[in-house]
Amino acid sequence: MARRNRRREATPLRPLFGGAERREQWRGETWVVRSVPGEAAVKAYRCPGCSQEIKAGVPHVVAWLAAELSAEGRRHWHTACWAARDRRR
């Protein structure tokens, strides 16, 4: 008997970084903020809020100035550090 190939349902692709960007005001400037889920976090980064390492696989936040066009201005923050950024020096 011949083998029948069955059609598979197409799975919708999830956004790589977990969701839509949001804009927040901080220090008089507009920042673009995006959440990064753990499965999309494949590298380690240094958090500018606490100067500790964000290990690969840890959910976190990426923020950059809205006026910044290059990726060089992007900073990876612990989610809690970004939320507490006004209480830090």
GROMACS .gro file of N, CA and C in nm:
model
  267
    1MET      N    1   0.084  -0.118   0.000
    1MET     CA    2   0.000   0.000   0.000
    1MET      C    3   0.089   0.124   0.000
    2ALA      N    4   0.052   0.220  -0.080
    2ALA     CA    5   0.129   0.343  -0.091
    2ALA      C    6   0.108   0.431   0.032
    3ARG      N    7   0.213   0.502   0.068
    3ARG     CA    8   0.208   0.593   0.183
    3ARG      C    9   0.134   0.720   0.145
    4ARG      N   10   0.049   0.766   0.233
    4ARG     CA   11  -0.022   0.893   0.209
    4ARG      C   12   0.040   1.003   0.292
    5ASN      N   13   0.073   1.111   0.228
    5ASN     CA   14   0.124   1.227   0.300
    5ASN      C   15   0.007   1.310   0.347
    6ARG      N   16   0.003   1.334   0.475
    6ARG     CA   17  -0.105   1.414   0.530
    6ARG      C   18  -0.061   1.557   0.545
    7ARG      N   19  -0.152   1.646   0.521
    7ARG     CA   20  -0.123   1.788   0.539
    7ARG      C   21  -0.121   1.821   0.686
    8ARG      N   22  -0.023   1.895   0.726
    8ARG     CA   23  -0.015   1.940   0.865
    8ARG      C   24  -0.074   2.079   0.876
    9GLU      N   25  -0.132   2.104   0.992
    9GLU     CA   26  -0.183   2.238   1.017
    9GLU      C   27  -0.065   2.334   1.029
   10ALA      N   28  -0.077   2.448   0.969
   10ALA     CA   29   0.028   2.549   0.980
   10ALA      C   30   0.018   2.616   1.117
   11THR      N   31   0.128   2.618   1.188
   11THR     CA   32   0.129   2.684   1.318
   11THR      C   33   0.165   2.830   1.300
   12PRO      N   34   0.086   2.919   1.359
   12PRO     CA   35   0.120   3.061   1.345
   12PRO      C   36   0.251   3.092   1.417
   13LEU      N   37   0.330   3.176   1.358
   13LEU     CA   38   0.458   3.213   1.417
   13LEU      C   39   0.437   3.317   1.526
   14ARG      N   40   0.508   3.298   1.635
   14ARG     CA   41   0.503   3.396   1.743
   14ARG      C   42   0.607   3.503   1.717
   15PRO      N   43   0.583   3.624   1.762
   15PRO     CA   44   0.686   3.727   1.747
   15PRO      C   45   0.810   3.685   1.824
   16LEU      N   46   0.926   3.713   1.769
   16LEU     CA   47   1.051   3.669   1.830
   16LEU      C   48   1.070   3.725   1.969
   17PHE      N   49   1.035   3.848   1.992
   17PHE     CA   50   1.060   3.910   2.121
   17PHE      C   51   0.935   3.923   2.206
   18GLY      N   52   0.836   3.841   2.181
   18GLY     CA   53   0.727   3.827   2.274
   18GLY      C   54   0.613   3.925   2.269
   19GLY      N   55   0.623   4.032   2.204
   19GLY     CA   56   0.508   4.120   2.204
   19GLY      C   57   0.535   4.253   2.138
   20ALA      N   58   0.435   4.333   2.145
   20ALA     CA   59   0.444   4.463   2.081
   20ALA      C   60   0.533   4.557   2.163
   21GLU      N   61   0.589   4.649   2.094
   21GLU     CA   62   0.669   4.750   2.161
   21GLU      C   63   0.577   4.851   2.227
   22ARG      N   64   0.621   4.904   2.335
   22ARG     CA   65   0.547   5.012   2.400
   22ARG      C   66   0.642   5.130   2.416
   23ARG      N   67   0.587   5.246   2.432
   23ARG     CA   68   0.668   5.367   2.449
   23ARG      C   69   0.645   5.421   2.589
   24GLU      N   70   0.755   5.457   2.653
   24GLU     CA   71   0.749   5.510   2.788
   24GLU      C   72   0.834   5.636   2.796
   25GLN      N   73   0.792   5.727   2.881
   25GLN     CA   74   0.868   5.850   2.906
   25GLN      C   75   0.960   5.827   3.026
   26TRP      N   76   1.086   5.866   3.011
   26TRP     CA   77   1.181   5.856   3.121
   26TRP      C   78   1.288   5.963   3.101
   27ARG      N   79   1.312   6.042   3.205
   27ARG     CA   80   1.410   6.149   3.202
   27ARG      C   81   1.386   6.245   3.086
   28GLY      N   82   1.258   6.271   3.058
   28GLY     CA   83   1.222   6.367   2.955
   28GLY      C   84   1.238   6.316   2.813
   29GLU      N   85   1.262   6.188   2.795
   29GLU     CA   86   1.279   6.133   2.661
   29GLU      C   87   1.185   6.015   2.642
   30THR      N   88   1.154   5.985   2.517
   30THR     CA   89   1.067   5.872   2.485
   30THR      C   90   1.154   5.749   2.460
   31TRP      N   91   1.121   5.641   2.530
   31TRP     CA   92   1.193   5.515   2.517
   31TRP      C   93   1.101   5.410   2.458
   32VAL      N   94   1.155   5.327   2.371
   32VAL     CA   95   1.082   5.212   2.320
   32VAL      C   96   1.123   5.094   2.407
   33VAL      N   97   1.023   5.019   2.457
   33VAL     CA   98   1.048   4.910   2.550
   33VAL      C   99   0.985   4.784   2.494
   34ARG      N  100   1.060   4.675   2.496
   34ARG     CA  101   1.011   4.547   2.446
   34ARG      C  102   1.048   4.438   2.546
   35SER      N  103   0.952   4.352   2.580
   35SER     CA  104   0.978   4.239   2.669
   35SER      C  105   1.038   4.125   2.588
   36VAL      N  106   1.136   4.057   2.646
   36VAL     CA  107   1.200   3.942   2.582
   36VAL      C  108   1.170   3.819   2.668
   37PRO      N  109   1.097   3.721   2.614
   37PRO     CA  110   1.070   3.599   2.691
   37PRO      C  111   1.197   3.516   2.706
   38GLY      N  112   1.197   3.427   2.801
   38GLY     CA  113   1.316   3.347   2.830
   38GLY      C  114   1.366   3.265   2.712
   39GLU      N  115   1.275   3.207   2.633
   39GLU     CA  116   1.318   3.123   2.521
   39GLU      C  117   1.383   3.204   2.409
   40ALA      N  118   1.359   3.333   2.404
   40ALA     CA  119   1.420   3.418   2.302
   40ALA      C  120   1.550   3.481   2.351
   41ALA      N  121   1.577   3.471   2.480
   41ALA     CA  122   1.699   3.531   2.537
   41ALA      C  123   1.813   3.429   2.524
   42VAL      N  124   1.891   3.442   2.419
   42VAL     CA  125   1.994   3.342   2.390
   42VAL      C  126   2.135   3.387   2.426
   43LYS      N  127   2.152   3.511   2.467
   43LYS     CA  128   2.283   3.563   2.505
   43LYS      C  129   2.277   3.620   2.646
   44ALA      N  130   2.392   3.637   2.706
   44ALA     CA  131   2.401   3.704   2.836
   44ALA      C  132   2.427   3.852   2.812
   45TYR      N  133   2.369   3.936   2.897
   45TYR     CA  134   2.386   4.081   2.887
   45TYR      C  135   2.415   4.137   3.025
   46ARG      N  136   2.464   4.260   3.030
   46ARG     CA  137   2.490   4.330   3.156
   46ARG      C  138   2.380   4.434   3.175
   47CYS      N  139   2.307   4.425   3.285
   47CYS     CA  140   2.196   4.517   3.314
   47CYS      C  141   2.253   4.652   3.358
   48PRO      N  142   2.213   4.762   3.293
   48PRO     CA  143   2.264   4.894   3.334
   48PRO      C  144   2.204   4.942   3.466
   49GLY      N  145   2.097   4.879   3.512
   49GLY     CA  146   2.034   4.921   3.636
   49GLY      C  147   2.107   4.872   3.759
   50CYS      N  148   2.154   4.746   3.756
   50CYS     CA  149   2.218   4.687   3.874
   50CYS      C  150   2.360   4.640   3.846
   51SER      N  151   2.404   4.649   3.722
   51SER     CA  152   2.537   4.605   3.678
   51SER      C  153   2.559   4.456   3.696
   52GLN      N  154   2.451   4.379   3.710
   52GLN     CA  155   2.463   4.234   3.721
   52GLN      C  156   2.434   4.172   3.585
   53GLU      N  157   2.477   4.048   3.568
   53GLU     CA  158   2.458   3.979   3.441
   53GLU      C  159   2.314   3.928   3.429
   54ILE      N  160   2.258   3.942   3.310
   54ILE     CA  161   2.131   3.879   3.275
   54ILE      C  162   2.170   3.754   3.198
   55LYS      N  163   2.151   3.639   3.257
   55LYS     CA  164   2.194   3.514   3.194
   55LYS      C  165   2.102   3.476   3.078
   56ALA      N  166   2.155   3.397   2.987
   56ALA     CA  167   2.075   3.348   2.875
   56ALA      C  168   1.958   3.268   2.929
   57GLY      N  169   1.841   3.284   2.869
   57GLY     CA  170   1.722   3.213   2.912
   57GLY      C  171   1.639   3.285   3.016
   58VAL      N  172   1.686   3.400   3.063
   58VAL     CA  173   1.612   3.477   3.164
   58VAL      C  174   1.528   3.584   3.094
   59PRO      N  175   1.397   3.588   3.121
   59PRO     CA  176   1.315   3.695   3.061
   59PRO      C  177   1.363   3.831   3.109
   60HIS      N  178   1.361   3.929   3.020
   60HIS     CA  179   1.406   4.063   3.056
   60HIS      C  180   1.344   4.165   2.962
   61VAL      N  181   1.390   4.289   2.969
   61VAL     CA  182   1.336   4.399   2.890
   61VAL      C  183   1.448   4.461   2.809
   62VAL      N  184   1.418   4.499   2.686
   62VAL     CA  185   1.512   4.575   2.603
   62VAL      C  186   1.453   4.714   2.586
   63ALA      N  187   1.534   4.816   2.610
   63ALA     CA  188   1.488   4.954   2.599
   63ALA      C  189   1.590   5.037   2.521
   64TRP      N  190   1.538   5.128   2.440
   64TRP     CA  191   1.624   5.219   2.365
   64TRP      C  192   1.549   5.348   2.339
   65LEU      N  193   1.624   5.454   2.314
   65LEU     CA  194   1.563   5.583   2.284
   65LEU      C  195   1.487   5.574   2.152
   66ALA      N  196   1.369   5.632   2.148
   66ALA     CA  197   1.287   5.627   2.027
   66ALA      C  198   1.356   5.695   1.911
   67ALA      N  199   1.439   5.795   1.938
   67ALA     CA  200   1.509   5.867   1.832
   67ALA      C  201   1.631   5.790   1.781
   68GLU      N  202   1.673   5.689   1.853
   68GLU     CA  203   1.792   5.610   1.816
   68GLU      C  204   1.758   5.515   1.704
   69LEU      N  205   1.827   5.524   1.593
   69LEU     CA  206   1.799   5.439   1.478
   69LEU      C  207   1.884   5.313   1.475
   70SER      N  208   1.998   5.315   1.540
   70SER     CA  209   2.086   5.197   1.536
   70SER      C  210   2.060   5.108   1.656
   71ALA      N  211   2.108   4.986   1.648
   71ALA     CA  212   2.091   4.889   1.757
   71ALA      C  213   2.192   4.914   1.869
   72GLU      N  214   2.288   5.003   1.848
   72GLU     CA  215   2.391   5.027   1.949
   72GLU      C  216   2.334   5.088   2.077
   73GLY      N  217   2.224   5.159   2.068
   73GLY     CA  218   2.166   5.224   2.185
   73GLY      C  219   2.074   5.135   2.266
   74ARG      N  220   2.055   5.012   2.224
   74ARG     CA  221   1.966   4.921   2.296
   74ARG      C  222   2.033   4.869   2.422
   75ARG      N  223   1.957   4.869   2.531
   75ARG     CA  224   2.008   4.820   2.659
   75ARG      C  225   1.914   4.713   2.712
   76HIS      N  226   1.972   4.606   2.760
   76HIS     CA  227   1.897   4.495   2.816
   76HIS      C  228   1.893   4.510   2.968
   77TRP      N  229   1.773   4.516   3.024
   77TRP     CA  230   1.751   4.539   3.166
   77TRP      C  231   1.680   4.419   3.228
   78HIS      N  232   1.708   4.389   3.355
   78HIS     CA  233   1.620   4.300   3.429
   78HIS      C  234   1.485   4.370   3.434
   79THR      N  235   1.378   4.294   3.429
   79THR     CA  236   1.245   4.354   3.431
   79THR      C  237   1.224   4.437   3.558
   80ALA      N  238   1.268   4.385   3.673
   80ALA     CA  239   1.253   4.457   3.799
   80ALA      C  240   1.339   4.583   3.801
   81CYS      N  241   1.457   4.578   3.743
   81CYS     CA  242   1.544   4.696   3.739
   81CYS      C  243   1.482   4.806   3.652
   82TRP      N  244   1.421   4.768   3.540
   82TRP     CA  245   1.356   4.868   3.456
   82TRP      C  246   1.239   4.931   3.530
   83ALA      N  247   1.163   4.851   3.603
   83ALA     CA  248   1.049   4.903   3.678
   83ALA      C  249   1.094   4.996   3.791
   84ALA      N  250   1.213   4.973   3.846
   84ALA     CA  251   1.263   5.052   3.959
   84ALA      C  252   1.366   5.156   3.916
   85ARG      N  253   1.376   5.187   3.789
   85ARG     CA  254   1.482   5.274   3.738
   85ARG      C  255   1.479   5.414   3.799
   86ASP      N  256   1.362   5.462   3.839
   86ASP     CA  257   1.353   5.595   3.900
   86ASP      C  258   1.401   5.597   4.045
   87ARG      N  259   1.406   5.481   4.107
   87ARG     CA  260   1.450   5.472   4.247
   87ARG      C  261   1.599   5.444   4.258
   88ARG      N  262   1.666   5.431   4.144
   88ARG     CA  263   1.811   5.404   4.144
   88ARG      C  264   1.886   5.533   4.112
   89ARG      N  265   2.014   5.534   4.143
   89ARG     CA  266   2.098   5.650   4.110
   89ARG      C  267   2.130   5.654   3.964
   0.00000   0.00000   0.00000
